[in-house]
C-alpha cells in the first residue's frame, strides 16, 4: 500500500537524522537513532538520548535500559511495537552525559517536535527529566509524575527513566507504577 504523506515525511526525517551534523554530537556518534515503531500509534514514548548499544545499532532502547523497559512492559501486557519510541536527542552524548541545551534545542527544533506533530499521538509518555523538561517545561520528574497533564490537545504522562533502576534499585517499583498508569490511560483512550 502506498505510504501516506505523513509516513513519507517521517521516513524523510529519519534519513536526515541519520546524516545530521547540526550539533557537535555527530562527531562522536556511530549511528544516530531516529526512533522506532508505529507511525500511526496513539501513544508515543520519549526518553533522553541513545546509550552505547543504541549508538551501535541505530535502534532505541536495545541496551540494558531497553531490556528493563521490555520487562516492565511484559508485566502490563503492553507491547513496544504498539508505540512510537524515540528520544529527545538522537545521537549518543559522550559517556552518556546529559545532553547540553544546544544539543537538545537543535535536535528538538529540527526533529522531535515535528515527529510529535506527524505521529500525532493522543498520549505521550515522557521518561526522565530531560524529556519532561524539554516537552512540558517541568523542573523534575517528581513534580509531574502520577497524573495526566493535558496540553495542546494531547495527554502527557511523566515517568522515571527505566535506567534509574541501575543506580537506585528502589525506583524500579516506581517505573512499574508509571507504566501501570500508562496502561490505565491507554485503556481510557479506547472508551
Ligand atoms: N536511554 C534512553 O534514554 N534512550 C534509549 O534509547 C536508550 C537508553
Short mmCIF file of C-alpha atoms and ligand atoms in Angstrom, two decimals:
data_model
loop_
_atom_site.label_atom_id
_atom_site.label_comp_id
_atom_site.label_asym_id
_atom_site.label_seq_id
_atom_site.Cartn_x
_atom_site.Cartn_y
_atom_site.Cartn_z
CA UNK A 1 0.00 0.00 0.00
CA UNK A 2 1.24 3.47 -0.80
CA UNK A 3 2.68 5.36 2.16
CA UNK A 4 0.81 8.36 3.45
CA UNK A 5 2.30 11.83 3.16
CA UNK A 6 2.96 11.80 6.93
CA UNK A 7 4.75 8.44 6.76
CA UNK A 8 6.89 9.68 3.89
CA UNK A 9 7.83 12.79 5.89
CA UNK A 10 8.68 10.65 8.94
CA UNK A 11 10.93 8.50 6.71
CA UNK A 12 12.50 11.67 5.33
CA UNK A 13 13.18 12.99 8.86
CA UNK A 14 14.72 9.64 9.85
CA UNK A 15 17.00 9.80 6.81
CA UNK A 16 18.02 13.38 7.72
CA UNK A 17 18.69 12.38 11.34
CA UNK A 18 20.96 9.55 10.16
CA UNK A 19 23.31 12.02 8.46
CA UNK A 20 22.71 15.05 10.70
CA UNK A 21 25.68 17.29 11.53
CA UNK A 22 23.71 20.19 13.06
CA UNK A 23 25.17 19.87 16.57
CA UNK A 24 28.52 18.57 17.80
CA UNK A 25 27.17 15.15 18.86
CA UNK A 26 27.54 13.82 15.32
CA UNK A 27 31.32 13.78 15.72
CA UNK A 28 31.34 11.06 18.37
CA UNK A 29 28.32 9.01 17.31
CA UNK A 30 28.36 5.73 15.38
CA UNK A 31 24.67 5.62 14.46
CA UNK A 32 22.04 8.28 15.01
CA UNK A 33 18.79 6.85 16.39
CA UNK A 34 15.67 8.42 14.82
CA UNK A 35 13.12 6.25 16.65
CA UNK A 36 11.18 3.10 16.06
CA UNK A 37 7.63 1.81 15.98
CA UNK A 38 4.24 2.57 14.58
CA UNK A 39 3.95 5.87 12.73
CA UNK A 40 0.21 5.91 13.39
CA UNK A 41 0.39 5.00 17.07
CA UNK A 42 -1.88 6.77 19.53
CA UNK A 43 0.91 6.52 22.07
CA UNK A 44 4.42 7.91 21.85
CA UNK A 45 7.25 7.29 24.31
CA UNK A 46 10.03 9.87 24.50
CA UNK A 47 13.17 9.31 26.57
CA UNK A 48 16.52 11.08 26.82
CA UNK A 49 19.21 10.00 24.36
CA UNK A 50 20.70 6.83 22.88
CA UNK A 51 23.16 4.86 25.01
CA UNK A 52 26.06 2.66 23.89
CA UNK A 53 24.08 -0.21 22.38
CA UNK A 54 21.60 2.14 20.74
CA UNK A 55 24.53 4.05 19.21
CA UNK A 56 25.90 0.79 17.84
CA UNK A 57 22.61 -0.47 16.43
CA UNK A 58 20.74 2.71 15.42
CA UNK A 59 17.67 1.48 17.39
CA UNK A 60 16.17 2.95 20.59
CA UNK A 61 16.09 1.02 23.85
CA UNK A 62 18.00 -2.10 22.82
CA UNK A 63 20.54 -1.97 25.70
CA UNK A 64 20.13 -2.60 29.41
CA UNK A 65 17.53 0.17 29.89
CA UNK A 66 15.64 -1.32 26.94
CA UNK A 67 15.71 -4.80 28.45
CA UNK A 68 14.26 -3.40 31.68
CA UNK A 69 11.66 -1.48 29.65
CA UNK A 70 10.65 -4.74 27.91
CA UNK A 71 10.39 -6.47 31.28
CA UNK A 72 8.17 -3.71 32.70
CA UNK A 73 6.00 -3.76 29.57
CA UNK A 74 5.61 -7.54 29.83
CA UNK A 75 4.10 -7.01 33.27
CA UNK A 76 1.48 -4.68 31.80
CA UNK A 77 0.63 -6.77 28.73
CA UNK A 78 1.59 -3.82 26.51
CA UNK A 79 3.89 -4.38 23.55
CA UNK A 80 6.51 -1.88 22.49
CA UNK A 81 5.66 -2.38 18.81
CA UNK A 82 2.34 -0.69 19.62
CA UNK A 83 4.12 2.60 20.33
CA UNK A 84 6.39 5.01 18.55
CA UNK A 85 9.53 5.25 20.71
CA UNK A 86 12.13 7.95 20.33
CA UNK A 87 14.48 10.20 22.28
CA UNK A 88 14.80 13.92 22.90
CA UNK A 89 18.28 13.83 21.36
CA UNK A 90 19.00 11.37 18.55
CA UNK A 91 22.78 10.93 18.99
CA UNK A 92 24.59 9.46 22.00
CA UNK A 93 26.27 12.06 24.20
CA UNK A 94 29.86 11.01 25.04
CA UNK A 95 29.95 8.67 28.07
CA UNK A 96 26.15 9.04 28.31
CA UNK A 97 26.40 12.51 29.83
CA UNK A 98 23.25 14.61 29.99
CA UNK A 99 22.61 16.33 26.65
CA UNK A 100 23.51 20.04 26.60
CA UNK A 101 20.96 22.78 25.94
CA UNK A 102 22.30 23.48 22.45
CA UNK A 103 22.08 19.78 21.57
CA UNK A 104 18.53 19.50 22.93
CA UNK A 105 17.37 22.72 21.26
CA UNK A 106 18.90 21.79 17.91
CA UNK A 107 17.57 18.25 17.88
CA UNK A 108 14.06 19.04 19.08
CA UNK A 109 13.51 22.05 16.82
CA UNK A 110 14.69 20.10 13.78
CA UNK A 111 13.29 16.66 14.54
CA UNK A 112 11.43 15.77 17.75
CA UNK A 113 8.71 18.40 17.63
CA UNK A 114 7.91 17.57 14.01
CA UNK A 115 7.90 13.84 14.80
CA UNK A 116 5.30 14.51 17.52
CA UNK A 117 3.14 16.53 15.13
CA UNK A 118 3.36 13.83 12.43
CA UNK A 119 2.71 10.79 14.64
CA UNK A 120 0.04 12.91 16.34
CA UNK A 121 -0.33 10.70 19.43
CA UNK A 122 -3.21 11.18 21.86
CA UNK A 123 -0.99 10.15 24.75
CA UNK A 124 2.73 10.86 25.24
CA UNK A 125 4.85 9.25 27.95
CA UNK A 126 7.96 11.24 28.84
CA UNK A 127 10.68 9.20 30.52
CA UNK A 128 13.15 11.09 32.68
CA UNK A 129 13.93 14.69 33.48
CA UNK A 130 15.39 15.70 30.12
CA UNK A 131 12.28 14.66 28.16
CA UNK A 132 9.89 16.06 30.80
CA UNK A 133 11.70 19.42 30.96
CA UNK A 134 12.04 19.72 27.20
CA UNK A 135 8.49 18.84 26.21
CA UNK A 136 6.48 20.15 29.19
CA UNK A 137 8.85 22.61 30.83
CA UNK A 138 8.52 20.91 34.23
CA UNK A 139 11.51 21.03 36.57
CA UNK A 140 11.63 17.40 37.62
CA UNK A 141 10.00 14.00 37.17
CA UNK A 142 8.67 14.12 40.75
CA UNK A 143 6.86 17.38 40.08
CA UNK A 144 4.82 15.80 37.30
CA UNK A 145 4.62 12.01 37.69
CA UNK A 146 1.48 10.14 38.70
CA UNK A 147 -1.02 12.37 36.91
CA UNK A 148 -2.25 13.22 33.46
CA UNK A 149 -1.21 16.59 32.06
CA UNK A 150 -3.30 17.92 29.19
CA UNK A 151 -1.52 20.19 26.73
CA UNK A 152 -2.16 21.13 23.08
CA UNK A 153 -4.98 18.60 22.81
CA UNK A 154 -2.82 15.69 23.98
CA UNK A 155 -2.39 13.85 27.25
CA UNK A 156 1.08 13.61 28.76
CA UNK A 157 2.44 11.32 31.48
CA UNK A 158 5.83 11.77 33.08
CA UNK A 159 7.69 8.79 34.48
CA UNK A 160 11.09 7.81 35.78
CA UNK A 161 13.58 6.80 33.13
CA UNK A 162 13.94 2.97 33.21
CA UNK A 163 17.72 3.37 33.66
CA UNK A 164 17.22 4.83 37.18
CA UNK A 165 16.84 1.28 38.37
CA UNK A 166 20.54 0.65 37.72
CA UNK A 167 21.66 3.24 40.26
CA UNK A 168 18.60 3.24 42.56
CA UNK A 169 17.11 -0.20 42.75
CA UNK A 170 14.14 1.02 44.85
CA UNK A 171 12.99 3.16 41.93
CA UNK A 172 12.40 0.05 39.79
CA UNK A 173 9.00 -0.24 41.50
CA UNK A 174 8.21 3.38 40.65
CA UNK A 175 8.96 2.68 36.99
CA UNK A 176 6.45 -0.18 37.16
CA UNK A 177 3.86 2.16 38.74
CA UNK A 178 4.45 4.67 35.91
CA UNK A 179 3.77 2.02 33.28
CA UNK A 180 0.71 0.77 35.16
CA UNK A 181 -0.66 4.31 34.87
CA UNK A 182 0.24 4.31 31.15
CA UNK A 183 -1.77 1.12 30.73
CA UNK A 184 -4.77 2.62 32.55
CA UNK A 185 -4.66 5.72 30.37
CA UNK A 186 -4.36 3.65 27.17
CA UNK A 187 -7.50 1.76 28.21
CA UNK A 188 -9.28 5.08 28.77
CA UNK A 189 -8.40 6.16 25.20
CA UNK A 190 -10.35 3.18 23.90
CA UNK A 191 -13.55 4.24 25.72
N1 LIG B 1 18.15 5.56 27.24
C1 LIG B 1 17.40 6.44 26.55
O1 LIG B 1 17.03 7.49 27.02
N2 LIG B 1 17.09 6.12 25.31
C2 LIG B 1 17.45 4.98 24.72
O2 LIG B 1 17.10 4.78 23.56
C3 LIG B 1 18.21 4.07 25.49
C4 LIG B 1 18.55 4.39 26.73
#
